[in-house]
Amino acid sequence: MLQKDASFYLKLHLIGFMLGRFSGSYIMKRVPAARLLSLFCALDSDRSPRGLLGSGVAPLWAIVLIGFFHSIMFPTIFALSIKQLGRYTKLGSSLLVASILGGPSAPPLWDSFLTTATFAWLS
């Protein structure tokens, strides 16, 4: 695929993300957030394998639609996670943000620690 074609599909992906955010916010006025999140997750979980395993143009459009369905996930998950924490809302929100930042950084750190500990134990 040419870079020009890839940038076109990325643009469509981001437009889908924007449209999903706006339409998701509008729909959430009438549908409970947890139900809409479940629907978007189910539809997204159908698109991901199609994007990975399909052939032709269909996987590209599946990836474009993933942007649409991912659009409401973070803000909705965040809001539902801290919804009924009461006086622990600040702590809960800070731990949630810390887990988001720690998720991608913890595995390399843990790998580094285990590699060092293994070599120290073996020598």
PDB file of C-alpha atoms in Angstrom:
ATOM      1  CA  MET A   1       0.000   0.000   0.000  1.00  0.00           C
ATOM      2  CA  LEU A   2       1.254   3.439  -0.852  1.00  0.00           C
ATOM      3  CA  GLN A   3       1.738   6.058   1.851  1.00  0.00           C
ATOM      4  CA  LYS A   4      -0.867   8.236   0.142  1.00  0.00           C
ATOM      5  CA  ASP A   5      -3.461   5.455   0.372  1.00  0.00           C
ATOM      6  CA  ALA A   6      -2.576   4.715   3.998  1.00  0.00           C
ATOM      7  CA  SER A   7      -2.931   8.384   4.939  1.00  0.00           C
ATOM      8  CA  PHE A   8      -6.365   8.439   3.279  1.00  0.00           C
ATOM      9  CA  TYR A   9      -7.542   5.502   5.407  1.00  0.00           C
ATOM     10  CA  LEU A  10      -6.024   7.046   8.536  1.00  0.00           C
ATOM     11  CA  LYS A  11      -7.967  10.215   7.799  1.00  0.00           C
ATOM     12  CA  LEU A  12     -11.158   8.152   7.448  1.00  0.00           C
ATOM     13  CA  HIS A  13     -10.342   6.369  10.719  1.00  0.00           C
ATOM     14  CA  LEU A  14     -10.001   9.701  12.533  1.00  0.00           C
ATOM     15  CA  ILE A  15     -13.175  11.068  10.942  1.00  0.00           C
ATOM     16  CA  GLY A  16     -14.934   7.892  12.124  1.00  0.00           C
ATOM     17  CA  PHE A  17     -13.544   8.516  15.602  1.00  0.00           C
ATOM     18  CA  MET A  18     -14.923  12.059  15.594  1.00  0.00           C
ATOM     19  CA  LEU A  19     -18.320  10.990  14.265  1.00  0.00           C
ATOM     20  CA  GLY A  20     -18.455   8.185  16.817  1.00  0.00           C
ATOM     21  CA  ARG A  21     -17.722  10.599  19.660  1.00  0.00           C
ATOM     22  CA  PHE A  22     -20.440  13.020  18.581  1.00  0.00           C
ATOM     23  CA  SER A  23     -23.048  10.384  17.799  1.00  0.00           C
ATOM     24  CA  GLY A  24     -22.152   8.400  20.918  1.00  0.00           C
ATOM     25  CA  SER A  25     -22.623  11.474  23.099  1.00  0.00           C
ATOM     26  CA  TYR A  26     -25.984  12.117  21.473  1.00  0.00           C
ATOM     27  CA  ILE A  27     -27.127   8.497  21.831  1.00  0.00           C
ATOM     28  CA  MET A  28     -26.043   8.403  25.494  1.00  0.00           C
ATOM     29  CA  LYS A  29     -28.740  10.939  26.276  1.00  0.00           C
ATOM     30  CA  ARG A  30     -31.285   8.211  25.520  1.00  0.00           C
ATOM     31  CA  VAL A  31     -29.396   4.957  26.118  1.00  0.00           C
ATOM     32  CA  PRO A  32     -27.558   4.102  29.364  1.00  0.00           C
ATOM     33  CA  ALA A  33     -23.801   4.507  29.027  1.00  0.00           C
ATOM     34  CA  ALA A  34     -23.020   0.932  30.057  1.00  0.00           C
ATOM     35  CA  ARG A  35     -25.401  -0.472  27.445  1.00  0.00           C
ATOM     36  CA  LEU A  36     -23.988   1.696  24.654  1.00  0.00           C
ATOM     37  CA  LEU A  37     -20.452   0.809  25.704  1.00  0.00           C
ATOM     38  CA  SER A  38     -21.365  -2.877  25.548  1.00  0.00           C
ATOM     39  CA  LEU A  39     -22.834  -2.449  22.079  1.00  0.00           C
ATOM     40  CA  PHE A  40     -19.801  -0.556  20.785  1.00  0.00           C
ATOM     41  CA  CYS A  41     -17.461  -3.164  22.321  1.00  0.00           C
ATOM     42  CA  ALA A  42     -19.386  -6.006  20.687  1.00  0.00           C
ATOM     43  CA  LEU A  43     -19.366  -4.298  17.306  1.00  0.00           C
ATOM     44  CA  ASP A  44     -15.684  -3.455  17.664  1.00  0.00           C
ATOM     45  CA  SER A  45     -14.779  -7.007  18.639  1.00  0.00           C
ATOM     46  CA  ASP A  46     -16.393  -8.069  15.376  1.00  0.00           C
ATOM     47  CA  ARG A  47     -14.333  -5.548  13.374  1.00  0.00           C
ATOM     48  CA  SER A  48     -10.927  -6.397  14.854  1.00  0.00           C
ATOM     49  CA  PRO A  49     -10.692  -9.989  13.539  1.00  0.00           C
ATOM     50  CA  ARG A  50     -12.039  -8.833  10.180  1.00  0.00           C
ATOM     51  CA  GLY A  51      -9.287  -6.228  10.033  1.00  0.00           C
ATOM     52  CA  LEU A  52      -6.606  -8.753  10.914  1.00  0.00           C
ATOM     53  CA  LEU A  53      -7.738 -11.823   8.993  1.00  0.00           C
ATOM     54  CA  GLY A  54      -9.623 -10.453   6.005  1.00  0.00           C
ATOM     55  CA  SER A  55      -8.366  -9.763   2.523  1.00  0.00           C
ATOM     56  CA  GLY A  56      -9.013  -7.086  -0.008  1.00  0.00           C
ATOM     57  CA  VAL A  57     -10.609  -3.765   0.883  1.00  0.00           C
ATOM     58  CA  ALA A  58     -12.874  -5.120   3.667  1.00  0.00           C
ATOM     59  CA  PRO A  59     -10.121  -5.153   6.347  1.00  0.00           C
ATOM     60  CA  LEU A  60      -9.296  -1.524   5.595  1.00  0.00           C
ATOM     61  CA  TRP A  61     -12.888  -0.496   6.173  1.00  0.00           C
ATOM     62  CA  ALA A  62     -12.970  -2.626   9.310  1.00  0.00           C
ATOM     63  CA  ILE A  63      -9.990  -0.649  10.648  1.00  0.00           C
ATOM     64  CA  VAL A  64     -11.735   2.597   9.726  1.00  0.00           C
ATOM     65  CA  LEU A  65     -14.829   1.492  11.683  1.00  0.00           C
ATOM     66  CA  ILE A  66     -12.702   0.545  14.693  1.00  0.00           C
ATOM     67  CA  GLY A  67     -12.090   4.285  15.133  1.00  0.00           C
ATOM     68  CA  PHE A  68     -15.840   4.863  15.267  1.00  0.00           C
ATOM     69  CA  PHE A  69     -16.416   2.198  17.905  1.00  0.00           C
ATOM     70  CA  HIS A  70     -13.372   3.128  20.029  1.00  0.00           C
ATOM     71  CA  SER A  71     -14.483   6.731  20.230  1.00  0.00           C
ATOM     72  CA  ILE A  72     -16.627   6.493  23.363  1.00  0.00           C
ATOM     73  CA  MET A  73     -14.661   3.808  25.174  1.00  0.00           C
ATOM     74  CA  PHE A  74     -12.142   5.768  27.251  1.00  0.00           C
ATOM     75  CA  PRO A  75     -14.429   8.530  28.512  1.00  0.00           C
ATOM     76  CA  THR A  76     -17.254   6.088  29.191  1.00  0.00           C
ATOM     77  CA  ILE A  77     -15.083   3.544  30.986  1.00  0.00           C
ATOM     78  CA  PHE A  78     -13.503   6.334  33.025  1.00  0.00           C
ATOM     79  CA  ALA A  79     -16.860   7.827  34.010  1.00  0.00           C
ATOM     80  CA  LEU A  80     -18.382   4.441  34.875  1.00  0.00           C
ATOM     81  CA  SER A  81     -15.288   3.464  36.868  1.00  0.00           C
ATOM     82  CA  ILE A  82     -15.452   6.433  39.248  1.00  0.00           C
ATOM     83  CA  LYS A  83     -19.236   6.835  39.251  1.00  0.00           C
ATOM     84  CA  GLN A  84     -20.055   5.621  42.761  1.00  0.00           C
ATOM     85  CA  LEU A  85     -16.755   6.005  44.585  1.00  0.00           C
ATOM     86  CA  GLY A  86     -17.985   8.833  46.793  1.00  0.00           C
ATOM     87  CA  ARG A  87     -15.154  10.278  48.832  1.00  0.00           C
ATOM     88  CA  TYR A  88     -12.677   7.986  47.036  1.00  0.00           C
ATOM     89  CA  THR A  89     -13.348   9.552  43.622  1.00  0.00           C
ATOM     90  CA  LYS A  90     -10.045  11.462  43.500  1.00  0.00           C
ATOM     91  CA  LEU A  91      -8.048   8.413  44.547  1.00  0.00           C
ATOM     92  CA  GLY A  92      -9.930   6.172  42.126  1.00  0.00           C
ATOM     93  CA  SER A  93      -9.457   8.519  39.189  1.00  0.00           C
ATOM     94  CA  SER A  94      -5.745   8.950  39.925  1.00  0.00           C
ATOM     95  CA  LEU A  95      -5.254   5.177  40.168  1.00  0.00           C
ATOM     96  CA  LEU A  96      -7.152   4.707  36.919  1.00  0.00           C
ATOM     97  CA  VAL A  97      -4.909   7.205  35.134  1.00  0.00           C
ATOM     98  CA  ALA A  98      -1.837   5.623  36.744  1.00  0.00           C
ATOM     99  CA  SER A  99      -2.899   2.199  35.494  1.00  0.00           C
ATOM    100  CA  ILE A 100      -3.259   3.579  31.991  1.00  0.00           C
ATOM    101  CA  LEU A 101       0.274   4.952  32.131  1.00  0.00           C
ATOM    102  CA  GLY A 102       1.621   1.915  33.960  1.00  0.00           C
ATOM    103  CA  GLY A 103       0.139  -0.593  31.546  1.00  0.00           C
ATOM    104  CA  PRO A 104       2.625  -0.044  28.732  1.00  0.00           C
ATOM    105  CA  SER A 105       5.584   0.722  30.993  1.00  0.00           C
ATOM    106  CA  ALA A 106       5.277  -2.121  33.507  1.00  0.00           C
ATOM    107  CA  PRO A 107       6.050  -5.090  31.182  1.00  0.00           C
ATOM    108  CA  PRO A 108       9.442  -3.760  30.002  1.00  0.00           C
ATOM    109  CA  LEU A 109      10.395  -2.845  33.569  1.00  0.00           C
ATOM    110  CA  TRP A 110       9.324  -6.251  34.841  1.00  0.00           C
ATOM    111  CA  ASP A 111      11.249  -7.930  32.005  1.00  0.00           C
ATOM    112  CA  SER A 112      14.341  -5.920  32.875  1.00  0.00           C
ATOM    113  CA  PHE A 113      14.004  -6.846  36.539  1.00  0.00           C
ATOM    114  CA  LEU A 114      13.510 -10.552  35.826  1.00  0.00           C
ATOM    115  CA  THR A 115      16.414 -10.653  33.372  1.00  0.00           C
ATOM    116  CA  THR A 116      18.703  -8.998  35.906  1.00  0.00           C
ATOM    117  CA  ALA A 117      17.462 -11.171  38.768  1.00  0.00           C
ATOM    118  CA  THR A 118      17.838 -14.347  36.682  1.00  0.00           C
ATOM    119  CA  PHE A 119      21.395 -13.544  35.648  1.00  0.00           C
ATOM    120  CA  ALA A 120      22.303 -12.575  39.227  1.00  0.00           C
ATOM    121  CA  TRP A 121      20.850 -15.852  40.506  1.00  0.00           C
ATOM    122  CA  LEU A 122      22.598 -17.945  37.843  1.00  0.00           C
ATOM    123  CA  SER A 123      26.044 -16.399  38.342  1.00  0.00           C
TER     124      SER A 123
END
